[in-house]
Short mmCIF file of C-alpha atoms (C1' of nucleotides) in Angstrom, two decimals:
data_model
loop_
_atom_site.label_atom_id
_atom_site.label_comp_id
_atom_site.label_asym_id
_atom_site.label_seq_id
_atom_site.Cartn_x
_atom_site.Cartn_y
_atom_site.Cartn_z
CA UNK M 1 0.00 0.00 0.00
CA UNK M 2 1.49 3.62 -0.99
CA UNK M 3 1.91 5.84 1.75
CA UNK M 4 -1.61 8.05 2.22
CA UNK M 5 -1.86 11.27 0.96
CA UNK M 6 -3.48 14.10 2.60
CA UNK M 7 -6.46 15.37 0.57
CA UNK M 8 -6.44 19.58 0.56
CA UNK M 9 -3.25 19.94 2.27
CA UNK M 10 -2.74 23.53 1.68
CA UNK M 11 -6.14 23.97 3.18
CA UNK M 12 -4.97 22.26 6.33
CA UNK M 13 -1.61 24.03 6.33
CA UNK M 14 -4.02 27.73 6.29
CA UNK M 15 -6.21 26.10 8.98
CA UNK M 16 -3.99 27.36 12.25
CA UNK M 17 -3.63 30.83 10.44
CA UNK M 18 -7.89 30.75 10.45
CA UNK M 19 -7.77 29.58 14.30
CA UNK M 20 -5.31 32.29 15.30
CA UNK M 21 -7.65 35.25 13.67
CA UNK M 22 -10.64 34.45 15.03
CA UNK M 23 -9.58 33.64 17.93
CA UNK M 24 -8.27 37.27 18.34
CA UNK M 25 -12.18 38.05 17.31
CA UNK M 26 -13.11 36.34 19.82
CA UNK M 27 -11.13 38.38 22.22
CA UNK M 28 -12.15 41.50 20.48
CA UNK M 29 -15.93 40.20 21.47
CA UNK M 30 -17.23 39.51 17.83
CA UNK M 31 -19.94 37.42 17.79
CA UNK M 32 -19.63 36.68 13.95
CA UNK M 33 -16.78 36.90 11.48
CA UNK M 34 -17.62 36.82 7.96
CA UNK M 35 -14.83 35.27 5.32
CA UNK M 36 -14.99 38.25 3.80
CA UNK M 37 -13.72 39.99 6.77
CA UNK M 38 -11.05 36.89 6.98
CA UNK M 39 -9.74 36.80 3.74
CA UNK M 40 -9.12 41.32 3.96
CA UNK M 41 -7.21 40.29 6.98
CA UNK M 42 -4.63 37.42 5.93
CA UNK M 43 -4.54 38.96 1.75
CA UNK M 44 -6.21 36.04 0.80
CA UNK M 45 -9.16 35.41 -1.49
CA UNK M 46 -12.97 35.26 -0.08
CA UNK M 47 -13.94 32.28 -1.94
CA UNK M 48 -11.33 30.70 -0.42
CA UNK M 49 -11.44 31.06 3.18
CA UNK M 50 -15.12 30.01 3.06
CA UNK M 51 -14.06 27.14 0.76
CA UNK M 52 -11.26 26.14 3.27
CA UNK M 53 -14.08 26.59 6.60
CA UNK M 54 -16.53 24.48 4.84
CA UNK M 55 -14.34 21.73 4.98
CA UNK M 56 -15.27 21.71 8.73
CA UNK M 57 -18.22 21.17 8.47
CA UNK M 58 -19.10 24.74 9.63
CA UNK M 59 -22.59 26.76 7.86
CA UNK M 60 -22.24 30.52 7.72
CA UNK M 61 -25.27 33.15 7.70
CA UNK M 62 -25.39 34.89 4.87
CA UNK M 63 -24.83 38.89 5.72
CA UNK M 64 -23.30 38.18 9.08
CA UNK M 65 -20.67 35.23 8.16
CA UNK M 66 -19.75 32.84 11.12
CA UNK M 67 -20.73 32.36 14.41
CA UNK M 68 -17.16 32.47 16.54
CA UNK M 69 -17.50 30.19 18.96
CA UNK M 70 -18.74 27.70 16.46
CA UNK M 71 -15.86 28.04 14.44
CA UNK M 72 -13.68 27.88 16.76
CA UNK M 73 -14.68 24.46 18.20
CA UNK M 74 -14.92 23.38 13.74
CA UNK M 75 -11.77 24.08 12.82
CA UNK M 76 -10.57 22.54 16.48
CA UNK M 77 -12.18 19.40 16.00
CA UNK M 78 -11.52 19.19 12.25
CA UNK M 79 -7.51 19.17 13.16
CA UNK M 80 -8.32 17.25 16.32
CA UNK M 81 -6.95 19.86 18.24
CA UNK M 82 -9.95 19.18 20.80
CA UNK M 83 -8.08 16.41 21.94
CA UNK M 84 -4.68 16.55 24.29
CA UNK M 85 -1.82 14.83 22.82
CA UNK M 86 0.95 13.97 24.74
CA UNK M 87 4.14 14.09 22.87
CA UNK M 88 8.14 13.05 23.65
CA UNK M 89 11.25 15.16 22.64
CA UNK M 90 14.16 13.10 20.52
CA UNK M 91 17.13 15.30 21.23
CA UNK M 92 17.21 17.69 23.82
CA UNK M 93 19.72 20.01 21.62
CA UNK M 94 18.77 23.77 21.17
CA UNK M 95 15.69 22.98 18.36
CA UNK M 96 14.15 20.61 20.79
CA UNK M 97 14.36 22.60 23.84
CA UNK M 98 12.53 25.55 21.41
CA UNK M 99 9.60 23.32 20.61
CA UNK M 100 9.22 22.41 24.25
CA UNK M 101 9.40 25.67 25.50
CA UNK M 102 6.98 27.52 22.13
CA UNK M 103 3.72 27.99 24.21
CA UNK M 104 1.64 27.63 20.88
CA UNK M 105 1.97 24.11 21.21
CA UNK M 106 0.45 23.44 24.48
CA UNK M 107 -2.57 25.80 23.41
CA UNK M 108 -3.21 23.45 20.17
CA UNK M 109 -3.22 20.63 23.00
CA UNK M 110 0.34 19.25 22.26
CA UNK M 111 2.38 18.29 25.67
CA UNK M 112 5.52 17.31 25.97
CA UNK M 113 5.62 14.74 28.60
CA UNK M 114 9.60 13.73 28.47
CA UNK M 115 12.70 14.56 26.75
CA UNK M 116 15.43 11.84 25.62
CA UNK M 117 18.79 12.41 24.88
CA UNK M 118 22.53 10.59 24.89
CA UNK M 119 24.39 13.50 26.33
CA UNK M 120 24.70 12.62 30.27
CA UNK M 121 25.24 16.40 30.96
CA UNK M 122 21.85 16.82 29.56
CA UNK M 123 20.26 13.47 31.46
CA UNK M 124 18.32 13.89 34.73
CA UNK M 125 17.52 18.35 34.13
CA UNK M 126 14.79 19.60 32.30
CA UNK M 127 13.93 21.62 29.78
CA UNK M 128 11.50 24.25 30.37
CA UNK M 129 9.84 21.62 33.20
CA UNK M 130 9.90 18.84 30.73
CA UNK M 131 12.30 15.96 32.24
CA UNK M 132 15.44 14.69 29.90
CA UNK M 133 16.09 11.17 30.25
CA UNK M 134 18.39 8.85 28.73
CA UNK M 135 17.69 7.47 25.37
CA UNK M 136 18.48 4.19 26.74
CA UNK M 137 15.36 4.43 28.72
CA UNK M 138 13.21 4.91 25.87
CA UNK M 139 11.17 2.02 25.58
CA UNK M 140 10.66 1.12 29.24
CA UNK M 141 9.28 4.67 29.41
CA UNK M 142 6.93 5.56 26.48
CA UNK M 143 4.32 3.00 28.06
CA UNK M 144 3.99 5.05 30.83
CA UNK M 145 3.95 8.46 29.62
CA UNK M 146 1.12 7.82 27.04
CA UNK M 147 2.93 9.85 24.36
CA UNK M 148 1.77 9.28 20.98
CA UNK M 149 3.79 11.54 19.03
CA UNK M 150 7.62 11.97 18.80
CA UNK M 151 9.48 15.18 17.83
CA UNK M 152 12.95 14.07 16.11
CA UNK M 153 15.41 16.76 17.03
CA UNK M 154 18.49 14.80 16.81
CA UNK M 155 21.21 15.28 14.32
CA UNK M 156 20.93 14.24 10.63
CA UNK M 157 23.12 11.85 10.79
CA UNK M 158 21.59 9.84 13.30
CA UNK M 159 18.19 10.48 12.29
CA UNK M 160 17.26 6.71 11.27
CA UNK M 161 18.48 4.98 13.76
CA UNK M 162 16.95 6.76 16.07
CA UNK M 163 13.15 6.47 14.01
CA UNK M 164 13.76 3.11 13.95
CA UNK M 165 14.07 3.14 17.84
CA UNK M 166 10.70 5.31 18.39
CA UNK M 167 8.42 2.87 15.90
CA UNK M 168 9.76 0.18 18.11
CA UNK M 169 7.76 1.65 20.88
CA UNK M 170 4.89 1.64 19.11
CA UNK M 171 5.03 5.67 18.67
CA UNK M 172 2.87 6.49 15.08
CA UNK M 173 3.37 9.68 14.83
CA UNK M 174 6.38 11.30 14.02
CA UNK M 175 7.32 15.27 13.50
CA UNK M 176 10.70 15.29 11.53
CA UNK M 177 13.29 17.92 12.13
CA UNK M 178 15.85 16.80 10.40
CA UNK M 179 16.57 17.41 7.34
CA UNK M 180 16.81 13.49 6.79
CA UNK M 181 14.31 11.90 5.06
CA UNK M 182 13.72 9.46 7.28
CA UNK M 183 11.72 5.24 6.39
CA UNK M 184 9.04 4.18 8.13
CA UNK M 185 6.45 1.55 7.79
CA UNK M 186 3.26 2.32 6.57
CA UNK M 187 0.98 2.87 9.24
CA UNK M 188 3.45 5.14 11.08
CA UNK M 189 2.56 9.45 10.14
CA UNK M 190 5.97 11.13 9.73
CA UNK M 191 5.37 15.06 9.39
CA UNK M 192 8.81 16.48 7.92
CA UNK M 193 9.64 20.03 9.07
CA UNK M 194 12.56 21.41 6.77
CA UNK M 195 13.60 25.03 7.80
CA UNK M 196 16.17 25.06 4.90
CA UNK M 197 13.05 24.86 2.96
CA UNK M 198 11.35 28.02 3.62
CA UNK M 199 15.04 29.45 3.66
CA UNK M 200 14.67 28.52 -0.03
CA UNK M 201 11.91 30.52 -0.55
CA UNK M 202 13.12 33.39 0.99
CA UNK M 203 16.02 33.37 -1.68
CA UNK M 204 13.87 32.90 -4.10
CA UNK M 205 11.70 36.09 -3.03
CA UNK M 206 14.86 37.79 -2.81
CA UNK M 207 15.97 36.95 -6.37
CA UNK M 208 12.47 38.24 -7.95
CA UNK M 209 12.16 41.36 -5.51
CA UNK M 210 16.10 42.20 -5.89
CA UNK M 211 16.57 42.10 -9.88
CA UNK V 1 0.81 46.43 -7.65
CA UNK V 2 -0.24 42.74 -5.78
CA UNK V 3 2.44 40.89 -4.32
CA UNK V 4 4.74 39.06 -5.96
CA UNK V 5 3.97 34.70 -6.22
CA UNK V 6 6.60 32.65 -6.80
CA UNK V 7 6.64 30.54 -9.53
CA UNK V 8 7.02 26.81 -9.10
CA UNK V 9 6.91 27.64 -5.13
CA UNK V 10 6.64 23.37 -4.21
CA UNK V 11 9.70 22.75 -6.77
CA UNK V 12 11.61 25.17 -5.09
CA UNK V 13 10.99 23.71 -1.22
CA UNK V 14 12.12 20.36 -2.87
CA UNK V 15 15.52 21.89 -3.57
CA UNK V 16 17.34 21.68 -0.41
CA UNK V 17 15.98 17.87 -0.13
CA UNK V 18 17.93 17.52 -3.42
CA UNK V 19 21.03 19.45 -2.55
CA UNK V 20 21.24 17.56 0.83
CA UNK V 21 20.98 13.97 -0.91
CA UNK V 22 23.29 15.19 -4.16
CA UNK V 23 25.97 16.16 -1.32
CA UNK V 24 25.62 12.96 0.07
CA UNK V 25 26.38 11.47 -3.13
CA UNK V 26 29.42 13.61 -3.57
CA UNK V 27 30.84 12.44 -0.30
CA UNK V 28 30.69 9.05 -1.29
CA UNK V 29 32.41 9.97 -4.49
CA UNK V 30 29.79 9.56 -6.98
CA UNK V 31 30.48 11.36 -10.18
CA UNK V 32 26.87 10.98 -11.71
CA UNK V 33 23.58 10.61 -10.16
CA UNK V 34 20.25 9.71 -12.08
CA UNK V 35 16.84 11.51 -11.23
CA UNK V 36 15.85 7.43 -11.28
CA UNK V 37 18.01 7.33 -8.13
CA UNK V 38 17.32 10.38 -6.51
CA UNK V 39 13.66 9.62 -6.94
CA UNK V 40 13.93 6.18 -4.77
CA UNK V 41 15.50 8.00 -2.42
CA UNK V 42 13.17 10.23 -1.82
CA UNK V 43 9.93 8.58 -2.53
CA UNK V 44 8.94 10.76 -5.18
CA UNK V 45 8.54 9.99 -9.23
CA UNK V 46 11.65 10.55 -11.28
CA UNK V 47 9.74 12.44 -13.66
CA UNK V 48 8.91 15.14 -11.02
CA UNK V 49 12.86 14.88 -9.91
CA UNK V 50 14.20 15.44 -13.87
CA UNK V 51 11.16 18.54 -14.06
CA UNK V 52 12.65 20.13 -11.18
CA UNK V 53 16.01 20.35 -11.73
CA UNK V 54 15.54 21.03 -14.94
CA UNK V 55 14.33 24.52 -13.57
CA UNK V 56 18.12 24.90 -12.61
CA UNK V 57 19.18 24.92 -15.56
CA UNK V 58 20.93 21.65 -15.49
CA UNK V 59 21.28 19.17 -18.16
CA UNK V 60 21.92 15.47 -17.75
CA UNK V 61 23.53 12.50 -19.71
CA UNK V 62 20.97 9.85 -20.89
CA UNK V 63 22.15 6.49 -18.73
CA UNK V 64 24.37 8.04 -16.61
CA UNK V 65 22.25 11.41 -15.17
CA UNK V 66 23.75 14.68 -13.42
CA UNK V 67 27.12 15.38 -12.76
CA UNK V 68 27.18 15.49 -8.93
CA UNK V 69 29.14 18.55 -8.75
CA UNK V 70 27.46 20.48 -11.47
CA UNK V 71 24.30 19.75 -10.22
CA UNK V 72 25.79 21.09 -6.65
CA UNK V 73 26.67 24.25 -8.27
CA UNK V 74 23.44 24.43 -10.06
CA UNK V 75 21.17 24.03 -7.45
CA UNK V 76 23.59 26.35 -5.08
CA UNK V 77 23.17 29.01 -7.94
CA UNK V 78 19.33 28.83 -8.67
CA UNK V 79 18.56 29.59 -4.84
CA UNK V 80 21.37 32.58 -4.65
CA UNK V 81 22.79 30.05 -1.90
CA UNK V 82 26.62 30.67 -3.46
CA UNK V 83 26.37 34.16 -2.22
CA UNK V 84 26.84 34.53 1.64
CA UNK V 85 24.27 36.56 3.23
CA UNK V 86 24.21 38.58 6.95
CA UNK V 87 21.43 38.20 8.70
CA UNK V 88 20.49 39.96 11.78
CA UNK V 89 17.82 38.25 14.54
CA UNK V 90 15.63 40.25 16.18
CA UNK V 91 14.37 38.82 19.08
CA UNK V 92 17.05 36.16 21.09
CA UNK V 93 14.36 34.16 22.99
CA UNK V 94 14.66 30.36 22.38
CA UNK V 95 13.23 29.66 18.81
CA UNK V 96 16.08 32.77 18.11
CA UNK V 97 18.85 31.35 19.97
CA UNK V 98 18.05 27.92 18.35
CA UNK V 99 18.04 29.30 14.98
CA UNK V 100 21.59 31.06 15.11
CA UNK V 101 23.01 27.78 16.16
CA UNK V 102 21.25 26.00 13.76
CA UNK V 103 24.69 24.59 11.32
CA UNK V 104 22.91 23.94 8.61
CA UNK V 105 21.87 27.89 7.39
CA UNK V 106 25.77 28.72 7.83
CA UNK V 107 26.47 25.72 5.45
CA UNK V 108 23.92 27.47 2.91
CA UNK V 109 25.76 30.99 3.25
CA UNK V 110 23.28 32.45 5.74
CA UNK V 111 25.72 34.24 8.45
CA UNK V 112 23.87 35.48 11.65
CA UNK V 113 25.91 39.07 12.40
CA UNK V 114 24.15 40.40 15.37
CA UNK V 115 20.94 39.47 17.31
CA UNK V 116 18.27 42.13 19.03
CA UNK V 117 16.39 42.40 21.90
CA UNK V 118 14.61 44.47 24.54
CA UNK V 119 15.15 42.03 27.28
CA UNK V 120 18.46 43.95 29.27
CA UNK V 121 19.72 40.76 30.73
CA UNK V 122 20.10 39.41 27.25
CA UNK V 123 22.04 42.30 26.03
CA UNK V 124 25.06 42.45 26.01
CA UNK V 125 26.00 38.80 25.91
CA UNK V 126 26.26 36.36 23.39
CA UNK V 127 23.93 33.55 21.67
CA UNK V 128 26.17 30.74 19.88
CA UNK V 129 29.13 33.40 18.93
CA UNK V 130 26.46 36.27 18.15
CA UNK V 131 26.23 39.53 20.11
CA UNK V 132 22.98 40.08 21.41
CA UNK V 133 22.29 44.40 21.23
CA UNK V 134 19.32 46.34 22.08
CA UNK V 135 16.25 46.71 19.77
CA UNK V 136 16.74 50.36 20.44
CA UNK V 137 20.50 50.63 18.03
CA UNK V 138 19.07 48.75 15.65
CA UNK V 139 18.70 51.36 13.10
CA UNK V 140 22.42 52.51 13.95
CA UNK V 141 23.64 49.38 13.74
CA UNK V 142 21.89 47.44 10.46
CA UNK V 143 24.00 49.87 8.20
CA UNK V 144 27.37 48.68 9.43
CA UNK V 145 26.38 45.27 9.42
CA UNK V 146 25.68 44.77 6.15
CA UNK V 147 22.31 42.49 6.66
CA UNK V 148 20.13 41.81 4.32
CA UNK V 149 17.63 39.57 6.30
CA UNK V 150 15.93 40.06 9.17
CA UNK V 151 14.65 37.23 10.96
CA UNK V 152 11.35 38.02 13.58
CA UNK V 153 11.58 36.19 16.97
CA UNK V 154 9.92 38.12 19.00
CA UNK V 155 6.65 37.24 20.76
CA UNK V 156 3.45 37.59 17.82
CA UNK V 157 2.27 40.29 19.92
CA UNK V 158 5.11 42.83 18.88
CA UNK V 159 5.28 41.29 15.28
CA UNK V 160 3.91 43.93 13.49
CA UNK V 161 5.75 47.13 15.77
CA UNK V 162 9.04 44.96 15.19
CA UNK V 163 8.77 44.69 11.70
CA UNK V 164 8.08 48.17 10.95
CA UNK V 165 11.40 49.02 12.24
CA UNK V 166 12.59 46.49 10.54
CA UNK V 167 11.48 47.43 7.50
CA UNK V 168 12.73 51.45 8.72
CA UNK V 169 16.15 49.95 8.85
CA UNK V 170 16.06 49.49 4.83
CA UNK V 171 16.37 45.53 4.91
CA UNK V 172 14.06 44.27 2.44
CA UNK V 173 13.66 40.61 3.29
CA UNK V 174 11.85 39.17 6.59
CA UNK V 175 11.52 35.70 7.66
CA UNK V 176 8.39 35.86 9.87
CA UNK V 177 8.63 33.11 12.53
CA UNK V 178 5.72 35.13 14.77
CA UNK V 179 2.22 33.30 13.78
CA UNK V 180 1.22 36.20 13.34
CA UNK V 181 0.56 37.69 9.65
CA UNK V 182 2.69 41.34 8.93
CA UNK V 183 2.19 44.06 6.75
CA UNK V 184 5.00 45.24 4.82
CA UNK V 185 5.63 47.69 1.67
CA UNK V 186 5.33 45.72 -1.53
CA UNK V 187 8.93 45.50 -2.05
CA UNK V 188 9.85 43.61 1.15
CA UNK V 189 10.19 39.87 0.91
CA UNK V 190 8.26 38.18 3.64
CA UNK V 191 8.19 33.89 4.23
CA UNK V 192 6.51 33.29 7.23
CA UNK V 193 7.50 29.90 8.74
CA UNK V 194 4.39 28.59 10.70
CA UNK V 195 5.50 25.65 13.23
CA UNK V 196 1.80 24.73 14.62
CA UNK V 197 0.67 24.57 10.39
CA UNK V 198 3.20 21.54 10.48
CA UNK V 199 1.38 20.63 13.43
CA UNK V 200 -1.99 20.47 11.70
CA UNK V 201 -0.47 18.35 9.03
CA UNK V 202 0.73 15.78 11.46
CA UNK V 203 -2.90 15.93 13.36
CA UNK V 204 -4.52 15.55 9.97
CA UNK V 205 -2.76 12.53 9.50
CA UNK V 206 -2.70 10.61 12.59
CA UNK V 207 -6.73 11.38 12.41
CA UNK V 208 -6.38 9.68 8.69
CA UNK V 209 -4.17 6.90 9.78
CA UNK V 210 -5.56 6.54 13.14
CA UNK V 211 -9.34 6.26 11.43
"C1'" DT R 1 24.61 -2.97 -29.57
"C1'" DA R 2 20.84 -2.97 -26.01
"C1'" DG R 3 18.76 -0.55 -22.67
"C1'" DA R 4 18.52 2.94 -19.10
"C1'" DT R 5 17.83 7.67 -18.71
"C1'" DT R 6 17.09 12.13 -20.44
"C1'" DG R 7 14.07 16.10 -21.94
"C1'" DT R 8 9.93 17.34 -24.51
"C1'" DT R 9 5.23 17.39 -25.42
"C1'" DA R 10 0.64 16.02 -23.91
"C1'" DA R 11 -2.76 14.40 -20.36
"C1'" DT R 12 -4.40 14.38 -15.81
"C1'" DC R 13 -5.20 15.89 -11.46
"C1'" DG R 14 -6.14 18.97 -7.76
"C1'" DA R 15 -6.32 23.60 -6.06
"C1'" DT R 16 -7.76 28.17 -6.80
"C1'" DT R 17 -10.80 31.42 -8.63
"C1'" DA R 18 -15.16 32.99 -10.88
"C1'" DA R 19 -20.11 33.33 -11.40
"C1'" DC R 20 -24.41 33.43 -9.39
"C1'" DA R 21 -28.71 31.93 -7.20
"C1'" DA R 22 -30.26 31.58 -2.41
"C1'" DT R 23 -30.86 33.91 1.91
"C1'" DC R 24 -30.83 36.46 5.97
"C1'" DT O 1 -36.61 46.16 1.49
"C1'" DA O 2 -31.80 46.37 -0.33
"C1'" DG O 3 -27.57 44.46 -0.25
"C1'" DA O 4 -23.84 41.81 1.73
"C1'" DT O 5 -22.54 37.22 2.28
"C1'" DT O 6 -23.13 32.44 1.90
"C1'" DG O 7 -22.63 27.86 -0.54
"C1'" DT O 8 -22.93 25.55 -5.00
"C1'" DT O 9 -21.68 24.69 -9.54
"C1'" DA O 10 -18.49 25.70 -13.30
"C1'" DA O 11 -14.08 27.58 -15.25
"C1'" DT O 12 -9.33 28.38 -14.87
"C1'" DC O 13 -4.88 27.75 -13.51
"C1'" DG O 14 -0.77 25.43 -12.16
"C1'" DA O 15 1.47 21.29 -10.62
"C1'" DT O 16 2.06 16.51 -11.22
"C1'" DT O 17 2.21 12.57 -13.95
"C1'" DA O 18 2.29 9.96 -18.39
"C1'" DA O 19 4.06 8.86 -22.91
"C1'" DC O 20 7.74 8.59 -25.89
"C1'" DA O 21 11.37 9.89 -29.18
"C1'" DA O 22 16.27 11.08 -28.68
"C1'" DT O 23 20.69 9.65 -26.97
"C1'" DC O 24 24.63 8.05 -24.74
#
DNA sequence: TAGATTGTTAATCGATTAACAATC
DNA sequence: TAGATTGTTAATCGATTAACAATC
């Protein structure tokens, strides 16, 4: 079986961007938001913020747009964001003690439970309250901690090795920071996060803007 | 006059993928590598591997493929990666300080020069071999420098305030790691890096996996 | 030579955008 | 009511994939 593909990706990759915004309306005290109002905000199109929120599920009124709470909760549950997940640091390095300390995450529901790293200067402190254990330790631990997604911040070059180690656990989800492209079986979700990537497009921007 | 779109955007996010693999080639003192091969590698079709660097420029030999270092040097030149560039960081909180140490943009020419801050106990000291100064000489300082990218830290609350000095300073290329959406003149370069859209991606997943 | 791989031209697929009737 | 906004259906656009002659 090929490896699944997500259907309306880029729609899912806007969806946090939607969240963010209205949640600021909903600090503001709106009681709607039309996509109208959205799509001004974030220099996108109309027709395709309200195409992107009806993939909630979510029913606007015409002349007033969306009811804010509503959305909210749509675009929550349509990312199962609704629902903690508790998640386990690869590599306590600088990346990795980032991520564990970036608040956004533990407001989309993502926890980092434990940290695991070789270093034994690193073993036994923690990272922004999040314990770093030994590597060694992994499997006897994951049970425990009820972690079902890993965050691979370890170098490149150990990258495999160490995936190979996490789907032993019985771990399924995987967010990639290296810039390794990493094998997995099938059923396991690997999310790759490559920051040289958007440094591409920068350079590219730069090249158009610049001539 | 709208906002410039890049052209070929997803090609161009491949490209450090390539480069990284095509290195690893060179290291193990390959001469030639086929799009056949680089396409198992990377799980994608070799058709959308030979489309893609085509866009570089390169040319291949039938049976054989790319010279490894000419395709190096092609690649290198289509992002503007043979060019070193300065970069300054505004904002040395722990995505920042994580991103200056971060080897891999020094291996693609990106040079961190100076960091800024408002936070006095940061200033003044040093982040992985980078002086950290006050947001306040910023404007004194980017001149001497010699930056041409400015890359946004700070908390998304200040995003937009920051990056109007920013943009004050003269630098006309911002990479926005705030989730927070900025307005800039039409001739400043923005890529906004969005960690928790990754996120949703990985969510989306696991809830199509998981189903 | 035989056959793997390239690059070109065409077909498909999916995402974005447009048009517009329905509706509050 | 008048008019802004929704959601649906259709058109366009761009990216991916397929087919295949050229070539080393």
């Amino acid at each position: 079986m090929a490896r699944i593909k997500i259907p309306a990706a880029p729609a899912i990759r806007r969806m946090p961007t939607y969240l963010h915004l209205i949640r600021q309306a909903e600090a503001d005290g709106l009681e709607y938001i039309s996509g109208t109002v959205i799509a001004t905000e974030l220099n996108l199109e109309p027709i395709q913020v309200r195409k992107d929120l009806a993939l909630t599920g979510i029913t606007g009124k015409p002349k007033r747009g969306y009811l804010v709470p509503a959305l909210i909760t749509a675009i929550e549950h349509f990312l199962g964001w609704d629902k903690p997940k508790n998640a386990i640091l690869i590599g306590a390095g600088n990346l990795g003690t980032a991520l564990t300390g970036y608040q956004e995450f533990q407001y989309h529901g993502l926890n980092f439970v434990a940290a695991f790293d070789t270093n034994p200067e690193r073993i036994g402190k923690q990272i922004h309250g999040v314990p770093v254990l030994s590597l060694n330790s992994l499997e006897e631990n994951v049970k425990n901690l009820g972690a079902t997604i890993a965050v691979l911040t370890v170098p490149s070059s150990e990258a495999q090795e160490t995936a190979d180690m996490i789907v032993k656990t019985g771990i399924r989800a995987i967010w990639n920071f290296t810039n390794t492209k990493i094998n997995v079986p099938e059923n396991v979700a690997v999310q790759r996060e490559d920051l040289t990537s958007g440094y591409a497009m920068l350079c590219a921007a730069m090249q158009l803007y610049m001539a």
